[in-house]
XYZ file of C-alpha atoms in Angstrom:
705
model
C 55.814 131.067 218.322
C 52.665 131.092 220.723
C 51.718 134.593 219.556
C 51.768 133.632 215.878
C 49.732 130.391 216.570
C 47.097 132.546 218.440
C 46.998 135.075 215.751
C 46.621 132.290 213.097
C 43.806 130.831 215.091
C 41.988 134.346 215.492
C 42.408 135.022 211.686
C 40.744 131.666 210.738
C 37.966 132.126 213.270
C 37.412 135.621 211.809
C 37.347 134.453 208.338
C 34.781 131.517 209.289
C 32.674 133.779 211.350
C 32.590 137.257 209.728
C 30.782 139.483 211.998
C 30.853 137.167 214.996
C 27.427 136.658 214.339
C 27.577 132.854 215.165
C 29.898 133.415 218.220
C 27.378 136.047 219.602
C 24.665 133.749 219.098
C 26.651 131.049 220.910
C 27.404 133.276 223.756
C 23.783 134.366 223.972
C 22.607 130.791 224.571
C 25.151 130.376 227.233
C 24.320 133.565 229.083
C 20.715 133.109 228.626
C 20.958 129.516 230.178
C 23.176 131.049 233.155
C 20.552 133.684 233.911
C 17.507 131.279 233.869
C 19.412 128.692 236.019
C 20.466 131.325 238.451
C 16.941 132.560 238.952
C 15.103 129.332 239.040
C 17.656 128.071 241.437
C 16.616 130.817 243.893
C 13.035 129.624 243.671
C 14.048 125.985 244.271
C 12.129 124.015 241.907
C 13.092 120.221 241.234
C 15.940 120.013 238.752
C 13.905 118.856 235.719
C 11.911 122.088 235.876
C 15.079 124.027 236.265
C 16.497 122.342 233.124
C 13.169 123.170 231.306
C 14.038 126.798 231.699
C 17.454 126.511 230.406
C 16.210 124.701 227.428
C 13.822 127.428 226.804
C 16.635 130.046 226.751
C 18.709 127.512 224.484
C 15.879 127.213 222.155
C 15.231 130.883 222.017
C 18.761 131.640 221.161
C 19.158 128.716 218.638
C 16.062 129.337 216.659
C 14.873 132.903 216.796
C 16.591 134.901 214.153
C 14.135 137.635 212.949
C 16.181 140.650 211.470
C 14.303 143.059 213.482
C 14.297 143.450 217.444
C 10.495 143.935 217.192
C 10.089 140.864 215.206
C 12.273 138.923 217.635
C 10.105 139.971 220.591
C 6.742 138.802 218.663
C 8.519 135.416 218.222
C 9.688 135.241 221.575
C 5.876 135.453 222.655
C 4.767 133.055 219.872
C 7.640 130.371 221.125
C 6.159 130.709 224.834
C 2.560 129.892 223.426
C 3.495 126.982 221.291
C 6.318 125.747 223.906
C 3.903 125.744 226.519
C 1.559 123.525 224.520
C 4.420 121.169 223.680
C 5.477 120.980 227.114
C 2.016 120.404 228.370
C 1.338 117.895 225.632
C 4.546 115.879 226.481
C 3.581 115.645 230.146
C 0.125 114.602 229.590
C 1.322 112.078 226.758
C 3.798 110.496 229.166
C 0.680 109.356 231.300
C -0.818 108.156 228.162
C 1.822 106.034 226.224
C 0.444 105.916 222.776
C -0.365 109.807 222.837
C 3.271 111.033 223.154
C 4.078 109.159 220.053
C 1.486 110.264 217.951
C 1.931 113.930 219.079
C 5.829 113.767 218.710
C 5.386 112.251 214.996
C 2.835 115.034 214.122
C 5.338 117.752 215.470
C 7.834 116.504 212.903
C 5.495 117.364 210.174
C 4.842 120.953 211.576
C 8.619 121.651 211.968
C 9.717 120.325 208.641
C 6.806 122.121 206.859
C 7.212 125.318 208.868
C 10.637 125.848 207.249
C 8.719 127.358 204.186
C 7.729 130.525 206.109
C 11.174 131.683 206.860
C 13.045 132.609 210.230
C 9.751 132.827 212.279
C 8.391 129.552 210.814
C 11.507 127.784 211.666
C 11.337 129.109 215.159
C 7.780 128.044 215.743
C 8.117 124.674 214.300
C 11.568 123.756 215.688
C 11.251 125.203 219.371
C 8.019 123.184 220.189
C 9.569 119.763 218.955
C 12.664 120.134 220.927
C 10.674 121.495 224.025
C 8.371 118.331 223.402
C 11.620 116.088 223.200
C 13.395 117.372 226.314
C 10.132 117.096 228.435
C 10.127 113.412 227.647
C 13.829 113.206 228.124
C 13.560 114.768 231.758
C 10.245 112.706 232.250
C 8.128 115.679 233.307
C 4.749 114.870 235.353
C 1.314 116.652 234.678
C 1.416 117.912 238.235
C 4.562 119.882 237.331
C 3.001 121.567 234.461
C 2.389 125.008 236.148
C 5.993 125.078 237.427
C 7.207 124.109 233.946
C 5.402 127.015 232.249
C 7.130 129.258 234.638
C 10.353 127.848 233.924
C 9.789 128.319 230.434
C 8.766 131.866 230.868
C 11.748 132.665 232.992
C 14.172 131.121 230.156
C 12.631 133.091 227.255
C 12.924 135.965 229.492
C 16.385 135.311 230.159
C 17.168 135.052 226.382
C 15.276 138.424 225.962
C 17.549 140.075 228.694
C 20.590 138.776 226.751
C 19.179 139.584 223.386
C 18.084 143.106 223.981
C 20.206 144.159 226.784
C 23.486 142.198 227.489
C 24.354 141.246 223.938
C 22.208 143.332 221.399
C 23.230 143.140 217.801
C 25.172 145.918 217.053
C 25.374 146.356 213.421
C 28.283 148.805 213.243
C 30.532 146.521 215.020
C 29.660 143.606 213.252
C 30.069 145.258 209.917
C 33.593 146.387 211.031
C 34.357 142.756 211.897
C 33.157 141.842 208.435
C 35.214 144.439 206.791
C 38.244 143.255 208.727
C 37.658 139.634 208.055
C 37.371 140.424 203.989
C 40.535 142.648 204.115
C 42.557 139.776 205.961
C 41.793 137.548 203.139
C 42.452 140.194 200.556
C 45.765 140.917 201.855
C 46.603 137.240 201.779
C 45.567 137.352 198.078
C 47.844 140.344 197.319
C 50.699 138.736 199.267
C 50.470 135.489 197.532
C 50.796 137.405 194.027
C 53.925 139.060 195.449
C 55.540 135.940 196.371
C 54.634 134.169 193.191
C 56.042 137.102 191.322
C 59.194 137.356 193.402
C 59.872 133.634 192.918
C 59.458 133.825 189.370
C 56.318 131.570 189.118
C 57.113 128.336 190.970
C 54.621 125.600 191.319
C 54.582 125.976 195.004
C 53.870 129.721 194.900
C 51.330 129.204 192.105
C 49.497 126.704 194.607
C 49.571 129.382 197.195
C 48.185 131.993 195.060
C 45.288 129.668 193.991
C 44.473 128.922 197.650
C 44.344 132.334 198.654
C 41.941 133.153 195.767
C 39.748 130.311 196.811
C 39.675 131.536 200.518
C 38.882 135.015 199.276
C 35.963 133.668 197.154
C 34.810 131.682 200.343
C 35.111 134.797 202.337
C 32.870 136.909 200.080
C 30.095 134.106 199.944
C 30.302 134.183 203.775
C 30.061 138.054 203.909
C 26.997 137.894 201.389
C 25.247 135.694 203.564
C 26.054 137.750 206.765
C 25.782 141.363 205.193
C 22.022 141.564 205.635
C 22.253 140.859 209.277
C 24.923 143.498 210.110
C 23.875 146.181 207.479
C 20.513 147.784 208.608
C 19.767 149.065 205.003
C 18.759 146.693 202.420
C 19.574 148.595 199.477
C 23.065 149.681 200.865
C 23.620 145.922 201.713
C 22.780 144.938 198.034
C 25.227 147.470 196.692
C 27.875 146.449 199.255
C 27.388 142.875 197.886
C 28.066 144.076 194.589
C 31.136 146.069 195.564
C 32.636 143.103 197.521
C 32.142 140.981 194.344
C 33.938 143.679 192.285
C 36.899 143.315 194.589
C 37.034 139.749 194.205
C 37.140 139.951 190.664
C 39.618 142.508 190.557
C 41.835 140.321 192.876
C 41.207 137.409 190.526
C 42.521 139.732 187.447
C 45.518 140.678 189.599
C 46.392 136.957 189.978
C 46.031 136.059 186.240
C 48.110 138.969 185.261
C 50.880 137.903 187.794
C 50.953 134.524 186.129
C 51.064 136.149 182.674
C 53.942 138.304 184.040
C 55.955 135.559 185.232
C 55.538 133.707 181.934
C 56.861 136.875 180.008
C 60.365 136.616 181.611
C 60.441 140.268 183.015
C 63.708 141.888 183.686
C 64.703 141.778 187.117
C 64.481 145.640 187.846
C 60.857 145.504 186.520
C 60.062 142.463 188.724
C 61.489 143.973 191.861
C 59.350 147.104 190.948
C 56.245 144.999 190.800
C 56.879 142.963 193.817
C 57.603 146.428 195.872
C 54.231 147.820 194.565
C 52.347 144.597 195.516
C 54.151 144.877 199.018
C 53.166 148.643 199.442
C 49.640 147.767 198.408
C 49.437 145.059 200.916
C 50.717 147.489 203.537
C 47.723 149.772 202.719
C 45.038 147.029 202.921
C 46.374 145.779 206.156
C 45.610 149.088 207.851
C 42.207 149.497 209.847
C 39.526 149.841 206.923
C 38.123 153.035 208.938
C 41.228 154.511 207.700
C 40.367 154.140 204.301
C 39.485 157.780 203.391
C 42.985 158.710 204.748
C 44.659 156.061 202.944
C 43.015 157.104 199.558
C 44.694 160.439 199.935
C 48.158 158.957 200.534
C 51.146 159.361 198.096
C 51.402 155.793 197.692
C 47.935 155.257 197.038
C 47.920 158.195 194.431
C 51.066 156.648 192.764
C 49.563 153.218 192.396
C 46.586 154.829 190.511
C 48.744 157.167 188.234
C 50.924 154.378 187.317
C 48.252 151.830 186.620
C 46.513 154.403 184.047
C 49.539 154.692 182.043
C 48.761 152.596 179.232
C 48.289 152.676 175.510
C 50.659 152.902 172.602
C 53.748 153.275 174.928
C 52.912 150.413 177.071
C 55.950 149.076 178.854
C 56.664 145.742 180.518
C 54.685 145.119 183.825
C 52.033 147.587 182.890
C 49.267 144.796 182.928
C 50.190 144.204 186.599
C 50.320 147.973 187.352
C 47.030 148.257 186.059
C 45.641 145.336 187.884
C 46.725 146.811 191.150
C 45.352 149.937 190.410
C 41.647 148.357 189.729
C 42.073 146.368 192.719
C 42.779 149.529 194.682
C 39.950 151.466 193.287
C 37.346 148.566 193.573
C 38.526 148.150 197.527
C 38.189 151.880 197.749
C 34.577 151.940 196.318
C 33.488 148.905 198.641
C 34.716 150.687 201.850
C 32.894 153.948 200.813
C 29.745 151.822 200.607
C 30.761 150.252 204.140
C 30.998 153.789 205.517
C 27.705 154.744 204.017
C 29.298 157.252 201.563
C 27.250 157.005 198.280
C 28.501 160.031 196.644
C 30.307 158.239 193.807
C 27.273 155.708 193.310
C 24.431 155.759 191.149
C 20.876 155.128 192.887
C 21.102 152.147 195.022
C 18.994 149.363 193.846
C 15.386 149.009 194.768
C 14.008 146.356 196.682
C 12.593 143.575 195.230
C 8.957 142.655 196.024
C 9.063 139.470 198.128
C 6.591 136.687 196.994
C 3.871 135.420 199.375
C 4.375 132.024 200.641
C 1.559 130.048 200.203
C 0.014 128.213 203.391
C -0.897 125.098 201.747
C 1.300 123.706 198.819
C 2.787 120.582 197.612
C 6.291 121.330 197.171
C 9.636 119.935 198.174
C 9.043 121.094 201.660
C 5.859 119.199 201.822
C 7.330 116.095 200.349
C 10.018 116.080 203.049
C 7.448 116.708 205.803
C 5.401 113.648 204.733
C 8.620 111.654 204.429
C 9.390 112.803 208.017
C 6.298 111.834 209.373
C 6.343 108.295 208.023
C 9.810 107.890 209.020
C 9.033 109.221 212.508
C 6.212 106.634 212.864
C 8.974 103.893 211.735
C 11.230 105.481 214.268
C 8.709 105.154 217.101
C 8.196 101.616 216.374
C 11.928 100.541 215.862
C 12.948 102.887 218.911
C 10.455 101.277 221.312
C 11.895 97.766 220.386
C 15.240 98.869 221.347
C 14.166 100.681 224.680
C 10.731 101.268 225.892
C 11.761 104.279 227.805
C 13.920 106.204 225.356
C 12.472 105.684 222.017
C 12.233 109.289 221.355
C 15.873 109.495 220.324
C 15.045 107.752 217.429
C 12.338 110.284 216.353
C 14.674 113.102 217.203
C 17.277 111.579 214.558
C 14.689 111.408 211.876
C 13.756 114.933 212.375
C 17.486 116.232 212.096
C 18.336 114.158 209.246
C 15.129 115.643 207.229
C 16.134 119.385 207.882
C 17.401 120.663 204.649
C 17.531 117.577 202.838
C 16.514 117.722 199.276
C 17.040 114.207 198.199
C 17.462 110.712 199.237
C 21.291 110.838 198.834
C 21.329 113.995 200.991
C 19.070 112.239 203.629
C 21.578 109.206 203.539
C 24.582 111.711 204.113
C 23.072 113.486 206.960
C 22.150 110.295 208.715
C 25.696 109.004 208.264
C 27.090 112.375 209.870
C 24.429 112.011 212.789
C 25.680 108.443 213.349
C 29.406 109.425 213.350
C 28.781 112.328 215.418
C 26.980 110.411 218.121
C 29.582 107.811 218.049
C 32.460 110.338 218.846
C 30.154 112.078 221.345
C 29.447 108.917 223.128
C 32.869 108.451 223.985
C 33.508 112.123 224.957
C 30.492 112.154 227.022
C 31.505 108.985 228.951
C 34.995 110.265 229.406
C 33.789 113.575 230.624
C 31.152 112.201 232.953
C 33.659 109.966 234.380
C 36.105 112.761 234.986
C 33.901 115.299 236.590
C 31.763 112.779 238.374
C 29.969 114.252 241.494
C 31.734 117.565 240.773
C 28.585 119.859 239.878
C 30.348 123.056 239.034
C 32.774 121.254 236.554
C 29.865 119.381 235.060
C 27.827 122.695 234.479
C 30.882 124.357 233.140
C 31.420 121.457 230.572
C 27.737 121.535 229.716
C 27.855 125.394 229.039
C 30.976 124.709 226.777
C 28.743 122.048 224.897
C 26.104 124.510 224.457
C 28.378 127.141 222.836
C 29.804 124.539 220.394
C 26.640 122.982 219.529
C 25.274 126.500 218.749
C 28.396 127.681 216.959
C 28.702 124.763 214.744
C 24.858 124.386 214.002
C 25.170 125.881 210.666
C 28.734 124.821 209.699
C 29.110 121.086 210.791
C 26.417 118.497 211.373
C 29.043 116.023 212.962
C 30.333 118.967 215.144
C 27.116 119.754 216.274
C 25.894 116.187 217.085
C 29.092 115.585 218.810
C 28.449 118.447 221.219
C 24.836 117.506 221.737
C 25.825 113.865 222.587
C 28.473 115.090 224.909
C 26.242 117.351 226.597
C 23.553 114.699 227.142
C 26.068 112.388 228.713
C 26.817 115.123 231.220
C 23.154 115.660 231.720
C 22.777 111.901 232.551
C 25.313 112.361 235.163
C 23.858 115.634 236.729
C 20.490 113.754 236.882
C 22.242 110.811 238.450
C 21.453 108.241 235.726
C 24.513 108.184 233.865
C 25.737 104.832 232.849
C 27.467 103.294 229.747
C 24.540 101.253 228.828
C 22.399 104.590 228.538
C 24.899 105.904 225.956
C 24.741 102.622 224.253
C 21.028 102.884 223.928
C 21.456 106.314 222.663
C 23.786 105.076 219.802
C 21.424 102.161 218.847
C 18.277 104.639 218.976
C 20.171 106.910 216.597
C 21.103 104.082 214.311
C 17.274 103.208 214.313
C 16.153 106.790 213.471
C 18.836 107.015 210.756
C 17.694 103.663 209.190
C 14.013 105.052 209.422
C 14.786 108.381 208.085
C 16.577 106.715 205.061
C 14.145 104.180 204.220
C 11.281 106.760 204.204
C 13.457 109.086 201.996
C 14.000 105.974 199.662
C 10.930 104.362 199.392
C 8.137 107.139 200.094
C 7.892 109.909 197.457
C 11.734 109.374 196.774
C 13.626 112.108 194.957
C 16.903 110.843 193.430
C 20.137 112.918 193.685
C 20.532 112.972 190.012
C 17.082 114.297 189.382
C 17.704 117.214 191.867
C 21.122 117.725 190.242
C 19.693 118.058 186.732
C 17.304 120.661 187.566
C 19.743 122.693 189.479
C 22.168 122.393 186.442
C 19.322 123.472 184.320
C 18.776 126.555 186.475
C 22.515 127.318 186.196
C 22.648 126.880 182.537
C 19.483 129.211 182.042
C 21.204 131.821 184.177
C 24.396 131.349 182.014
C 22.373 131.886 178.791
C 20.942 135.233 180.210
C 24.393 136.256 181.366
C 25.933 135.780 177.971
C 23.056 137.468 176.275
C 23.132 140.410 178.670
C 27.027 140.719 178.332
C 26.652 140.622 174.660
C 24.370 143.568 174.923
C 26.699 145.510 177.203
C 29.837 145.051 175.143
C 27.879 146.012 171.843
C 26.906 149.278 173.473
C 22.887 148.351 173.451
C 22.343 148.148 177.046
C 24.280 149.190 180.243
C 23.578 146.106 182.365
C 25.458 145.047 185.607
C 26.821 141.800 184.225
C 28.676 141.410 187.760
C 25.329 140.756 189.420
C 24.553 138.019 186.735
C 27.755 136.273 187.229
C 27.228 136.156 191.117
C 23.738 134.662 190.453
C 25.663 132.182 188.375
C 28.121 131.654 191.371
C 25.181 130.889 193.599
C 23.872 128.490 191.157
C 27.120 126.427 191.321
C 27.119 126.290 195.041
C 23.716 124.818 194.916
C 24.642 122.241 192.477
C 27.880 121.592 194.922
C 25.517 121.041 197.832
C 23.077 118.898 195.734
C 25.931 116.729 194.429
C 27.545 116.147 197.783
C 25.844 112.665 198.216
C 27.621 111.729 195.227
C 31.017 112.945 195.989
C 30.879 112.233 199.702
C 33.153 109.165 200.747
C 29.865 107.668 201.887
C 29.190 106.695 198.040
C 30.994 103.460 197.664
C 30.962 103.629 193.561
C 34.249 105.271 192.505
C 32.463 106.009 189.098
C 29.617 107.862 190.946
C 32.145 110.011 192.802
C 34.124 110.739 189.777
C 30.914 111.740 187.913
C 29.790 114.198 190.728
C 33.236 115.713 190.957
C 33.368 116.185 187.236
C 30.047 117.973 187.163
C 31.140 120.361 189.890
C 34.497 120.972 188.519
C 33.173 121.798 184.970
C 30.690 124.113 186.305
C 33.305 125.912 188.546
C 35.259 126.486 185.322
C 32.040 127.789 183.578
C 31.587 130.361 186.662
C 35.163 131.401 186.880
C 35.336 132.180 183.080
C 32.112 134.040 183.484
C 33.731 136.247 186.379
C 36.599 136.678 184.330
C 34.612 138.195 181.461
C 32.599 140.430 183.991
C 35.504 141.799 185.319
C 36.769 142.997 181.881
C 33.653 143.930 180.186
C 33.017 147.735 179.467
C 29.961 149.506 177.608
C 30.571 149.374 174.086
C 34.018 147.940 174.009
C 33.060 145.649 171.091
C 30.437 147.601 169.731
C 31.876 147.558 166.051
C 33.440 144.195 166.089
C 31.419 141.383 164.086
C 33.071 138.651 166.172
C 31.208 139.370 169.323
C 27.910 138.291 167.736
C 29.451 135.214 166.378
C 31.186 134.287 169.532
C 28.063 134.723 171.554
C 25.534 133.393 169.202
C 27.661 130.266 168.990
C 27.895 130.010 172.784
C 24.038 130.482 173.214
C 23.418 127.766 170.934
C 25.716 125.376 172.810
C 23.916 126.385 176.019
C 20.461 125.737 174.296
C 21.721 122.336 173.272
C 22.990 121.606 176.977
C 19.632 122.566 178.417
C 17.928 120.370 176.207
C 20.077 117.585 177.241
C 19.696 118.168 180.980
C 15.939 118.744 180.651
C 15.510 115.562 178.463
C 18.064 113.175 179.547
C 19.053 110.668 177.039
C 18.705 113.181 174.075
C 21.629 113.357 171.690
C 23.193 116.562 170.844
C 26.357 118.225 169.603
C 28.023 121.564 170.680
C 29.905 123.811 168.214
C 33.422 124.327 169.499
C 35.389 127.502 169.163
C 37.850 127.969 166.546
C 41.570 126.969 167.557
C 42.670 130.612 167.272
C 39.782 132.126 169.351
C 39.321 134.824 166.566
C 42.133 136.956 167.929
C 44.158 138.950 165.375
C 47.593 140.443 165.986
C 46.601 144.121 165.802
C 43.786 143.537 168.296
C 43.843 145.944 171.507
C 44.651 144.106 174.808
C 41.301 144.211 176.241
C 39.763 142.877 173.133
C 42.291 139.961 173.003
C 41.601 139.097 176.681
C 37.739 139.042 176.083
C 37.699 136.985 173.115
C 39.861 134.607 174.563
C 37.796 134.507 177.650
C 34.519 133.808 175.642
C 36.415 130.957 173.772
C 37.401 129.544 177.319
C 33.821 129.801 178.710
C 32.564 127.964 175.439
C 35.293 125.282 176.197
C 34.055 124.773 179.801
C 30.452 124.647 178.597
C 31.456 121.873 176.188
C 33.290 119.955 178.746
C 30.219 120.185 181.031
C 28.068 118.680 178.060
C 30.140 115.434 178.209
C 28.558 114.540 181.596
C 25.286 114.672 179.845
C 25.831 112.864 176.714
C 26.715 116.221 174.610
C 29.850 115.819 172.585
C 31.647 118.244 170.072
C 30.446 118.261 166.535
C 32.069 116.266 163.680
C 35.525 117.536 162.704
C 35.721 119.596 165.612
C 39.019 120.282 167.693
C 37.529 119.122 171.025
C 37.314 121.077 174.222
C 40.381 121.823 176.418
C 38.637 121.391 179.854
C 38.199 117.789 180.420
C 38.242 115.295 177.584
C 37.504 111.960 179.367
C 34.440 112.507 181.614
C 33.282 109.632 183.874
C 30.394 107.679 183.100
C 27.001 108.947 184.338
C 25.027 106.858 186.611
C 21.494 107.244 187.227
C 21.451 106.026 190.939
C 21.870 108.164 194.228
């Protein structure tokens, strides 16, 4: 039982952190702090000086993420320069009280604005801000500045030792971990298909099959975000992303054919044969991915491919499932070959796209957020000073955190709420830990390092968890400094609330961007990409152009994920209006249906497959016209419009080939999903239509949020 639970925990960790990149970064922060503190302890400076060195090591691990080691080394040097200025300014500013508040608020603008310049901009903006904050937290003095700069250099040097010597990024190992994570999810998807088929298609096994597909989709998205860090060839990384998507599409097709096979009421011998094939295929997937060249030569693998190719006039029951298994096996083989850098079966890798140069001065969403953050920071200084003349900087820190990555007023409100929740829970945890390990320095340090690990690990995954670990760590730091009290943690909570309120007020009043406005813009982008996808897919099926529609379907997937992120303020429980939550979920769910249908078509599309079929032009012309109608409604809210629904029979004829039947039905389903999306923006089916099947009663759209 314990072994099974441990195996499950490791599996979930591997799936949530493919390549172990987040774990490596968190461990780098812990080791860097340990080295810096050990070196500085020998020199014997005061505790605040030692802690500045530890913060330097933490910030370097937390913020520096250049892709190449040379770039990381340059960023370390630049962080020392800007960090030295920040620590010096904080020490001087505390002697002249108005100065520290002014500089701190200006650093907010720099930190938020600098995000536009990529990884190095984030590091050079965030590191000085946090170093300034911790210098005020530790109440450093002007006469300590030389020692503080030495401590900062030691901290950054400790991070360099960890980064380049102790825990260097090993692309090969991380890529292997990514592959294992992916194949774990793929194996679960095949196993769920086998269970669903063996049970005859029950509601419980169907739910498990859908859950396995969702987890595989999440794994592919995580891998796409990670693969650039673990695959040192950008062109090969782009090709591997494409092949991973093809595996996901093949897995989705296997799930669909499995459901169809259950509905066909197969004979028991046929069903048992298909289940046995799925289990054999799963046993191949579960082997070490480095063995794949050997697996592809095995009798089981060859038999799967041969049986999957036996289709045509003499098709037998279960052949669709056999073909789906064979296609998934081939897709997995192609992906693993790319991971092994075997491009023998591939065309020329895609060329790198030229990156656009980021303008130094420009007014865009980043600039707007930076302006809001500055004004919100000014309000936080005033409000925080009223709560506590000594610890007002907590309020300014909260303003900075809630504006990072927030694209609308609603997103700022959600982040503020998460910040407050994490702080409340962290206060209790910090107080409990401080009381339990009171006057036990080794135990206190161990818990602080544990909090550091959790803070860095969850930085990108959960703001509540990150805030929890930060607040708990600060409670332990107060204990280590001998200044811990329940009152201090209460002030911390009050300052956080003041900062959150200041941030929300600035976002709502100063240059506000409503959630719905951002959502409409992102939905418009998704519709434009959908229009291009349909047009290019028509060219592929008509034999006019050999385009990779899988890449286009993945772009659409990314658009949907962006909309999901933007709509979160509407769907979050903090949104008190049920109609607003229902509206947000409706938009996300219908866009999910659109993206799913697009992936389904991409998985089946072949060059020239419908070259001589006039129905292709009819269905795609109708669909593109409907998309244009939706774009008009989204770009010009309030404009009336109607979509033309697909015919009830999907245009399918009895003598159609299975591939033709599937594609035409999929186009009709995609059209239905687009029509359902239109209902959220006042676009309805035309007069005399049969309606759409995705969602017939959309919630009322609201303009607030």
